[in-house]
């Protein structure tokens, strides 16, 4: 499975085609799915571009994407920067009128289990975020309901092309063995080496303007769809 991550915590000045508001998210989703994306991760944002878990903001983003890319699962983050106070995040999740198909929970953050339980209670799939360089894998392994997670979102935080692959292999060794599907992805210059490793190991993959603004040759991507196309070229080249 190839997931497209449409925008991330980036601001609109970071890329000329970074989708922020619902109409732009809808267009980016449609183009990315047409290019071959099979799942969508998006950061719902307020009118000023700030990440938000507000029910109205989440509903606008998810509804727009679903209308433009019907049948494709849509996920959002629940990370601390969206609403730093745990109680506020729990209240936000309880207030959602339109539910995403899945949501990521970063297991190195405080109260990850409480956030995950709130999502499960609402029938929302969990992407268990396990970052390299943290003790998240140990915390997740101790969660009694870990087998209910939709997938593990293994994130390599090393942004370098030279070090990301080794960091990814170390991260995978800490996560395994597991029966939960793994989506492995990197960021910045490490995004493409990590994607190649994920393809080699038959793992789920992710690409999009959240993770990198650059194509494999180092040029700036026009949009998310072009990144998706490049990712699928790598898959095809492997045969």
PDB file of C-alpha atoms in Angstrom:
ATOM      1  CA  UNK A   1       0.000   0.000   0.000  1.00  0.00           C
ATOM      2  CA  UNK A   2       1.231   3.487  -0.872  1.00  0.00           C
ATOM      3  CA  UNK A   3      -0.037   6.285   1.342  1.00  0.00           C
ATOM      4  CA  UNK A   4       0.168   9.929   0.286  1.00  0.00           C
ATOM      5  CA  UNK A   5       0.816  12.482   3.051  1.00  0.00           C
ATOM      6  CA  UNK A   6      -0.619  15.657   1.583  1.00  0.00           C
ATOM      7  CA  UNK A   7       0.677  18.499   3.736  1.00  0.00           C
ATOM      8  CA  UNK A   8       1.984  17.737   7.225  1.00  0.00           C
ATOM      9  CA  UNK A   9       2.774  20.496   9.685  1.00  0.00           C
ATOM     10  CA  UNK A  10       4.222  22.645   6.921  1.00  0.00           C
ATOM     11  CA  UNK A  11       3.169  26.205   6.197  1.00  0.00           C
ATOM     12  CA  UNK A  12       1.888  27.487   2.868  1.00  0.00           C
ATOM     13  CA  UNK A  13       5.154  29.329   2.169  1.00  0.00           C
ATOM     14  CA  UNK A  14       7.148  26.097   2.086  1.00  0.00           C
ATOM     15  CA  UNK A  15       5.773  24.915  -1.264  1.00  0.00           C
ATOM     16  CA  UNK A  16       3.725  26.588  -3.980  1.00  0.00           C
ATOM     17  CA  UNK A  17       1.255  23.682  -4.196  1.00  0.00           C
ATOM     18  CA  UNK A  18       0.992  22.741  -0.521  1.00  0.00           C
ATOM     19  CA  UNK A  19      -2.716  21.973   0.015  1.00  0.00           C
ATOM     20  CA  UNK A  20      -4.181  23.591   3.122  1.00  0.00           C
ATOM     21  CA  UNK A  21      -7.838  24.497   2.655  1.00  0.00           C
ATOM     22  CA  UNK A  22     -10.524  21.917   1.727  1.00  0.00           C
ATOM     23  CA  UNK A  23     -10.767  22.728  -2.014  1.00  0.00           C
ATOM     24  CA  UNK A  24      -6.998  22.361  -2.391  1.00  0.00           C
ATOM     25  CA  UNK A  25      -6.967  19.197  -0.290  1.00  0.00           C
ATOM     26  CA  UNK A  26      -9.682  17.748  -2.503  1.00  0.00           C
ATOM     27  CA  UNK A  27      -7.739  18.498  -5.690  1.00  0.00           C
ATOM     28  CA  UNK A  28      -4.484  17.143  -4.244  1.00  0.00           C
ATOM     29  CA  UNK A  29      -6.210  13.975  -3.082  1.00  0.00           C
ATOM     30  CA  UNK A  30      -7.884  13.366  -6.426  1.00  0.00           C
ATOM     31  CA  UNK A  31      -4.667  13.884  -8.376  1.00  0.00           C
ATOM     32  CA  UNK A  32      -2.657  11.714  -5.989  1.00  0.00           C
ATOM     33  CA  UNK A  33      -5.144   8.848  -6.165  1.00  0.00           C
ATOM     34  CA  UNK A  34      -5.223   9.130  -9.951  1.00  0.00           C
ATOM     35  CA  UNK A  35      -1.422   8.811  -9.840  1.00  0.00           C
ATOM     36  CA  UNK A  36      -1.675   5.636  -7.751  1.00  0.00           C
ATOM     37  CA  UNK A  37      -1.985   6.558  -4.051  1.00  0.00           C
ATOM     38  CA  UNK A  38      -4.040   4.016  -2.088  1.00  0.00           C
ATOM     39  CA  UNK A  39      -4.449   5.783   1.249  1.00  0.00           C
ATOM     40  CA  UNK A  40      -4.389   9.403   2.426  1.00  0.00           C
ATOM     41  CA  UNK A  41      -2.889  11.112   5.476  1.00  0.00           C
ATOM     42  CA  UNK A  42      -3.759  14.780   5.967  1.00  0.00           C
ATOM     43  CA  UNK A  43      -3.334  17.481   8.590  1.00  0.00           C
ATOM     44  CA  UNK A  44      -6.613  19.416   8.863  1.00  0.00           C
ATOM     45  CA  UNK A  45      -5.829  23.119   9.165  1.00  0.00           C
ATOM     46  CA  UNK A  46      -7.587  26.299  10.188  1.00  0.00           C
ATOM     47  CA  UNK A  47      -7.931  29.242   7.811  1.00  0.00           C
ATOM     48  CA  UNK A  48      -4.616  30.638   9.064  1.00  0.00           C
ATOM     49  CA  UNK A  49      -2.848  27.336   8.300  1.00  0.00           C
ATOM     50  CA  UNK A  50      -2.488  25.968  11.842  1.00  0.00           C
ATOM     51  CA  UNK A  51      -2.993  22.250  12.496  1.00  0.00           C
ATOM     52  CA  UNK A  52      -6.238  21.594  14.334  1.00  0.00           C
ATOM     53  CA  UNK A  53      -8.385  18.785  15.731  1.00  0.00           C
ATOM     54  CA  UNK A  54     -11.433  21.041  15.928  1.00  0.00           C
ATOM     55  CA  UNK A  55     -14.547  19.166  14.802  1.00  0.00           C
ATOM     56  CA  UNK A  56     -15.466  21.697  12.110  1.00  0.00           C
ATOM     57  CA  UNK A  57     -11.932  21.756  10.698  1.00  0.00           C
ATOM     58  CA  UNK A  58     -11.653  17.956  10.670  1.00  0.00           C
ATOM     59  CA  UNK A  59     -15.064  17.550   9.040  1.00  0.00           C
ATOM     60  CA  UNK A  60     -14.292  20.063   6.297  1.00  0.00           C
ATOM     61  CA  UNK A  61     -11.005  18.386   5.387  1.00  0.00           C
ATOM     62  CA  UNK A  62     -12.257  14.794   5.532  1.00  0.00           C
ATOM     63  CA  UNK A  63     -15.494  15.532   3.656  1.00  0.00           C
ATOM     64  CA  UNK A  64     -13.673  17.381   0.881  1.00  0.00           C
ATOM     65  CA  UNK A  65     -11.187  14.564   0.381  1.00  0.00           C
ATOM     66  CA  UNK A  66     -13.821  11.846   0.434  1.00  0.00           C
ATOM     67  CA  UNK A  67     -15.884  13.665  -2.156  1.00  0.00           C
ATOM     68  CA  UNK A  68     -12.853  13.965  -4.429  1.00  0.00           C
ATOM     69  CA  UNK A  69     -11.418  10.482  -3.783  1.00  0.00           C
ATOM     70  CA  UNK A  70     -14.344   8.196  -2.921  1.00  0.00           C
ATOM     71  CA  UNK A  71     -13.494   4.824  -1.457  1.00  0.00           C
ATOM     72  CA  UNK A  72     -10.013   5.860  -0.304  1.00  0.00           C
ATOM     73  CA  UNK A  73      -9.279   5.739   3.429  1.00  0.00           C
ATOM     74  CA  UNK A  74      -8.456   9.104   5.018  1.00  0.00           C
ATOM     75  CA  UNK A  75      -6.376   9.504   8.158  1.00  0.00           C
ATOM     76  CA  UNK A  76      -5.288  12.422  10.339  1.00  0.00           C
ATOM     77  CA  UNK A  77      -2.722  12.910  13.143  1.00  0.00           C
ATOM     78  CA  UNK A  78      -3.431  13.318  16.852  1.00  0.00           C
ATOM     79  CA  UNK A  79       0.059  14.508  17.770  1.00  0.00           C
ATOM     80  CA  UNK A  80       0.698  16.828  20.690  1.00  0.00           C
ATOM     81  CA  UNK A  81       1.311  19.929  18.591  1.00  0.00           C
ATOM     82  CA  UNK A  82      -2.259  19.820  17.239  1.00  0.00           C
ATOM     83  CA  UNK A  83      -3.697  20.325  20.744  1.00  0.00           C
ATOM     84  CA  UNK A  84      -0.908  20.076  23.335  1.00  0.00           C
ATOM     85  CA  UNK A  85      -3.149  19.341  26.346  1.00  0.00           C
ATOM     86  CA  UNK A  86      -4.257  15.686  26.548  1.00  0.00           C
ATOM     87  CA  UNK A  87      -7.693  16.538  27.904  1.00  0.00           C
ATOM     88  CA  UNK A  88      -8.282  18.954  25.025  1.00  0.00           C
ATOM     89  CA  UNK A  89      -7.312  16.279  22.524  1.00  0.00           C
ATOM     90  CA  UNK A  90      -9.644  13.773  24.126  1.00  0.00           C
ATOM     91  CA  UNK A  91     -12.451  16.321  24.065  1.00  0.00           C
ATOM     92  CA  UNK A  92     -11.735  17.041  20.413  1.00  0.00           C
ATOM     93  CA  UNK A  93     -11.888  13.363  19.454  1.00  0.00           C
ATOM     94  CA  UNK A  94     -15.171  12.980  21.304  1.00  0.00           C
ATOM     95  CA  UNK A  95     -16.587  16.014  19.487  1.00  0.00           C
ATOM     96  CA  UNK A  96     -15.870  14.890  15.913  1.00  0.00           C
ATOM     97  CA  UNK A  97     -19.007  14.744  13.805  1.00  0.00           C
ATOM     98  CA  UNK A  98     -17.202  13.311  10.781  1.00  0.00           C
ATOM     99  CA  UNK A  99     -14.814  10.491  11.612  1.00  0.00           C
ATOM    100  CA  UNK A 100     -11.572   9.787   9.756  1.00  0.00           C
ATOM    101  CA  UNK A 101     -10.934   6.173   8.805  1.00  0.00           C
ATOM    102  CA  UNK A 102      -7.747   6.142  10.860  1.00  0.00           C
ATOM    103  CA  UNK A 103      -5.612   8.423  12.998  1.00  0.00           C
ATOM    104  CA  UNK A 104      -1.970   8.319  14.009  1.00  0.00           C
ATOM    105  CA  UNK A 105      -0.917   8.210  17.660  1.00  0.00           C
ATOM    106  CA  UNK A 106       2.740   8.903  18.435  1.00  0.00           C
ATOM    107  CA  UNK A 107       3.738   6.399  21.089  1.00  0.00           C
ATOM    108  CA  UNK A 108       6.646   8.444  22.457  1.00  0.00           C
ATOM    109  CA  UNK A 109       4.213  11.151  23.569  1.00  0.00           C
ATOM    110  CA  UNK A 110       2.579  11.206  27.007  1.00  0.00           C
ATOM    111  CA  UNK A 111      -0.880   9.639  27.286  1.00  0.00           C
ATOM    112  CA  UNK A 112      -0.638   7.823  23.948  1.00  0.00           C
ATOM    113  CA  UNK A 113      -2.683   4.934  25.346  1.00  0.00           C
ATOM    114  CA  UNK A 114      -5.504   7.282  26.406  1.00  0.00           C
ATOM    115  CA  UNK A 115      -5.618   8.858  22.947  1.00  0.00           C
ATOM    116  CA  UNK A 116      -5.606   5.420  21.299  1.00  0.00           C
ATOM    117  CA  UNK A 117      -8.396   4.180  23.546  1.00  0.00           C
ATOM    118  CA  UNK A 118     -10.513   7.218  22.686  1.00  0.00           C
ATOM    119  CA  UNK A 119     -10.050   6.491  18.983  1.00  0.00           C
ATOM    120  CA  UNK A 120     -10.916   2.813  19.380  1.00  0.00           C
ATOM    121  CA  UNK A 121     -14.032   3.770  21.293  1.00  0.00           C
ATOM    122  CA  UNK A 122     -15.176   5.769  18.271  1.00  0.00           C
ATOM    123  CA  UNK A 123     -14.316   3.000  15.811  1.00  0.00           C
ATOM    124  CA  UNK A 124     -11.350   4.812  14.280  1.00  0.00           C
ATOM    125  CA  UNK A 125      -8.362   2.763  13.118  1.00  0.00           C
ATOM    126  CA  UNK A 126      -5.030   3.437  14.802  1.00  0.00           C
ATOM    127  CA  UNK A 127      -1.695   4.038  13.135  1.00  0.00           C
ATOM    128  CA  UNK A 128       0.759   3.508  15.988  1.00  0.00           C
ATOM    129  CA  UNK A 129       3.534   6.026  15.404  1.00  0.00           C
ATOM    130  CA  UNK A 130       6.926   4.595  16.374  1.00  0.00           C
ATOM    131  CA  UNK A 131       9.724   7.125  15.857  1.00  0.00           C
ATOM    132  CA  UNK A 132      13.371   6.184  15.590  1.00  0.00           C
ATOM    133  CA  UNK A 133      15.528   7.351  18.477  1.00  0.00           C
ATOM    134  CA  UNK A 134      12.702   7.019  21.023  1.00  0.00           C
ATOM    135  CA  UNK A 135      11.438   4.342  23.387  1.00  0.00           C
ATOM    136  CA  UNK A 136       8.074   4.259  21.589  1.00  0.00           C
ATOM    137  CA  UNK A 137       8.454   0.642  20.452  1.00  0.00           C
ATOM    138  CA  UNK A 138       8.784  -0.528  24.064  1.00  0.00           C
ATOM    139  CA  UNK A 139       5.758   1.494  25.158  1.00  0.00           C
ATOM    140  CA  UNK A 140       3.660   0.176  22.283  1.00  0.00           C
ATOM    141  CA  UNK A 141       4.712  -3.421  22.975  1.00  0.00           C
ATOM    142  CA  UNK A 142       3.326  -3.082  26.509  1.00  0.00           C
ATOM    143  CA  UNK A 143      -0.084  -1.819  25.369  1.00  0.00           C
ATOM    144  CA  UNK A 144      -2.647  -4.593  25.999  1.00  0.00           C
ATOM    145  CA  UNK A 145      -4.631  -3.658  22.878  1.00  0.00           C
ATOM    146  CA  UNK A 146      -1.697  -3.363  20.480  1.00  0.00           C
ATOM    147  CA  UNK A 147      -3.058  -6.054  18.159  1.00  0.00           C
ATOM    148  CA  UNK A 148      -6.085  -3.852  17.486  1.00  0.00           C
ATOM    149  CA  UNK A 149      -3.885  -1.280  15.751  1.00  0.00           C
ATOM    150  CA  UNK A 150      -4.478  -0.944  12.026  1.00  0.00           C
ATOM    151  CA  UNK A 151      -0.763  -0.623  11.373  1.00  0.00           C
ATOM    152  CA  UNK A 152       2.523   0.550  12.816  1.00  0.00           C
ATOM    153  CA  UNK A 153       3.686   3.851  11.367  1.00  0.00           C
ATOM    154  CA  UNK A 154       7.469   3.488  11.602  1.00  0.00           C
ATOM    155  CA  UNK A 155       8.995   6.929  11.140  1.00  0.00           C
ATOM    156  CA  UNK A 156      12.691   7.459  10.523  1.00  0.00           C
ATOM    157  CA  UNK A 157      13.523  10.892  11.873  1.00  0.00           C
ATOM    158  CA  UNK A 158      17.097  10.895  10.498  1.00  0.00           C
ATOM    159  CA  UNK A 159      16.760  13.408   7.625  1.00  0.00           C
ATOM    160  CA  UNK A 160      20.003  12.457   5.882  1.00  0.00           C
ATOM    161  CA  UNK A 161      20.381  10.343   2.767  1.00  0.00           C
ATOM    162  CA  UNK A 162      23.488   8.669   4.190  1.00  0.00           C
ATOM    163  CA  UNK A 163      22.145   7.695   7.595  1.00  0.00           C
ATOM    164  CA  UNK A 164      18.413   7.121   7.139  1.00  0.00           C
ATOM    165  CA  UNK A 165      18.621   3.554   5.840  1.00  0.00           C
ATOM    166  CA  UNK A 166      20.731   2.315   8.746  1.00  0.00           C
ATOM    167  CA  UNK A 167      18.431   4.135  11.169  1.00  0.00           C
ATOM    168  CA  UNK A 168      15.434   2.475   9.510  1.00  0.00           C
ATOM    169  CA  UNK A 169      16.956  -0.987   9.845  1.00  0.00           C
ATOM    170  CA  UNK A 170      17.625  -0.364  13.548  1.00  0.00           C
ATOM    171  CA  UNK A 171      14.062   0.837  14.024  1.00  0.00           C
ATOM    172  CA  UNK A 172      12.603  -2.216  12.300  1.00  0.00           C
ATOM    173  CA  UNK A 173      14.727  -4.518  14.461  1.00  0.00           C
ATOM    174  CA  UNK A 174      13.239  -2.897  17.567  1.00  0.00           C
ATOM    175  CA  UNK A 175       9.672  -3.268  16.288  1.00  0.00           C
ATOM    176  CA  UNK A 176       9.917  -6.858  15.088  1.00  0.00           C
ATOM    177  CA  UNK A 177       8.640  -9.464  15.455  1.00  0.00           C
ATOM    178  CA  UNK A 178       5.075  -8.238  15.068  1.00  0.00           C
ATOM    179  CA  UNK A 179       1.901  -9.398  13.364  1.00  0.00           C
ATOM    180  CA  UNK A 180       0.797  -5.802  12.814  1.00  0.00           C
ATOM    181  CA  UNK A 181       1.418  -4.430   9.296  1.00  0.00           C
ATOM    182  CA  UNK A 182       4.228  -1.868   9.124  1.00  0.00           C
ATOM    183  CA  UNK A 183       4.301   1.349   7.114  1.00  0.00           C
ATOM    184  CA  UNK A 184       7.903   2.574   6.959  1.00  0.00           C
ATOM    185  CA  UNK A 185       8.711   6.129   5.891  1.00  0.00           C
ATOM    186  CA  UNK A 186      11.414   8.765   6.173  1.00  0.00           C
ATOM    187  CA  UNK A 187      11.693  12.496   5.840  1.00  0.00           C
ATOM    188  CA  UNK A 188      13.649  15.125   3.921  1.00  0.00           C
ATOM    189  CA  UNK A 189      16.721  13.623   2.197  1.00  0.00           C
ATOM    190  CA  UNK A 190      16.059  10.326   3.931  1.00  0.00           C
ATOM    191  CA  UNK A 191      12.588   9.877   2.439  1.00  0.00           C
ATOM    192  CA  UNK A 192      13.615   8.164  -0.792  1.00  0.00           C
ATOM    193  CA  UNK A 193      16.278   5.794   0.645  1.00  0.00           C
ATOM    194  CA  UNK A 194      13.783   4.686   3.299  1.00  0.00           C
ATOM    195  CA  UNK A 195      11.048   4.203   0.707  1.00  0.00           C
ATOM    196  CA  UNK A 196      13.388   1.981  -1.312  1.00  0.00           C
ATOM    197  CA  UNK A 197      14.137  -0.084   1.799  1.00  0.00           C
ATOM    198  CA  UNK A 198      10.414  -0.422   2.522  1.00  0.00           C
ATOM    199  CA  UNK A 199       9.813  -1.656  -1.023  1.00  0.00           C
ATOM    200  CA  UNK A 200      12.665  -4.147  -0.723  1.00  0.00           C
ATOM    201  CA  UNK A 201      11.150  -5.561   2.462  1.00  0.00           C
ATOM    202  CA  UNK A 202       7.581  -5.627   1.196  1.00  0.00           C
ATOM    203  CA  UNK A 203       6.324  -3.027   3.681  1.00  0.00           C
ATOM    204  CA  UNK A 204       3.704  -0.349   3.227  1.00  0.00           C
ATOM    205  CA  UNK A 205       5.160   2.938   1.998  1.00  0.00           C
ATOM    206  CA  UNK A 206       4.402   6.656   2.226  1.00  0.00           C
ATOM    207  CA  UNK A 207       5.349   9.760   0.266  1.00  0.00           C
ATOM    208  CA  UNK A 208       4.063  13.292  -0.093  1.00  0.00           C
ATOM    209  CA  UNK A 209       4.839  16.922   0.620  1.00  0.00           C
ATOM    210  CA  UNK A 210       4.748  16.263   4.370  1.00  0.00           C
ATOM    211  CA  UNK A 211       7.801  14.015   4.089  1.00  0.00           C
ATOM    212  CA  UNK A 212       9.756  15.648   1.273  1.00  0.00           C
ATOM    213  CA  UNK A 213       9.521  18.449  -1.254  1.00  0.00           C
ATOM    214  CA  UNK A 214      12.051  16.821  -3.569  1.00  0.00           C
ATOM    215  CA  UNK A 215      11.928  14.154  -6.229  1.00  0.00           C
ATOM    216  CA  UNK A 216      14.562  11.387  -6.208  1.00  0.00           C
ATOM    217  CA  UNK A 217      16.785  13.435  -8.548  1.00  0.00           C
ATOM    218  CA  UNK A 218      16.803  16.358  -6.121  1.00  0.00           C
ATOM    219  CA  UNK A 219      14.499  18.670  -8.050  1.00  0.00           C
ATOM    220  CA  UNK A 220      11.482  20.253  -6.369  1.00  0.00           C
ATOM    221  CA  UNK A 221       8.305  18.277  -6.978  1.00  0.00           C
ATOM    222  CA  UNK A 222       5.407  20.040  -8.645  1.00  0.00           C
ATOM    223  CA  UNK A 223       2.886  18.482  -6.260  1.00  0.00           C
ATOM    224  CA  UNK A 224       1.948  15.381  -4.298  1.00  0.00           C
ATOM    225  CA  UNK A 225       0.876  13.500  -7.403  1.00  0.00           C
ATOM    226  CA  UNK A 226       4.337  13.828  -8.910  1.00  0.00           C
ATOM    227  CA  UNK A 227       5.865  12.369  -5.744  1.00  0.00           C
ATOM    228  CA  UNK A 228       3.412   9.463  -5.885  1.00  0.00           C
ATOM    229  CA  UNK A 229       4.312   8.828  -9.513  1.00  0.00           C
ATOM    230  CA  UNK A 230       8.019   8.783  -8.632  1.00  0.00           C
ATOM    231  CA  UNK A 231       7.387   6.327  -5.785  1.00  0.00           C
ATOM    232  CA  UNK A 232       5.525   3.964  -8.072  1.00  0.00           C
ATOM    233  CA  UNK A 233       8.335   4.169 -10.638  1.00  0.00           C
ATOM    234  CA  UNK A 234      10.663   2.869  -7.920  1.00  0.00           C
ATOM    235  CA  UNK A 235       8.252   0.002  -7.214  1.00  0.00           C
ATOM    236  CA  UNK A 236       7.947  -0.842 -10.898  1.00  0.00           C
ATOM    237  CA  UNK A 237      11.706  -0.698 -11.432  1.00  0.00           C
ATOM    238  CA  UNK A 238      12.144  -3.352  -8.754  1.00  0.00           C
ATOM    239  CA  UNK A 239       9.839  -5.616 -10.746  1.00  0.00           C
TER     240      UNK A 239
END
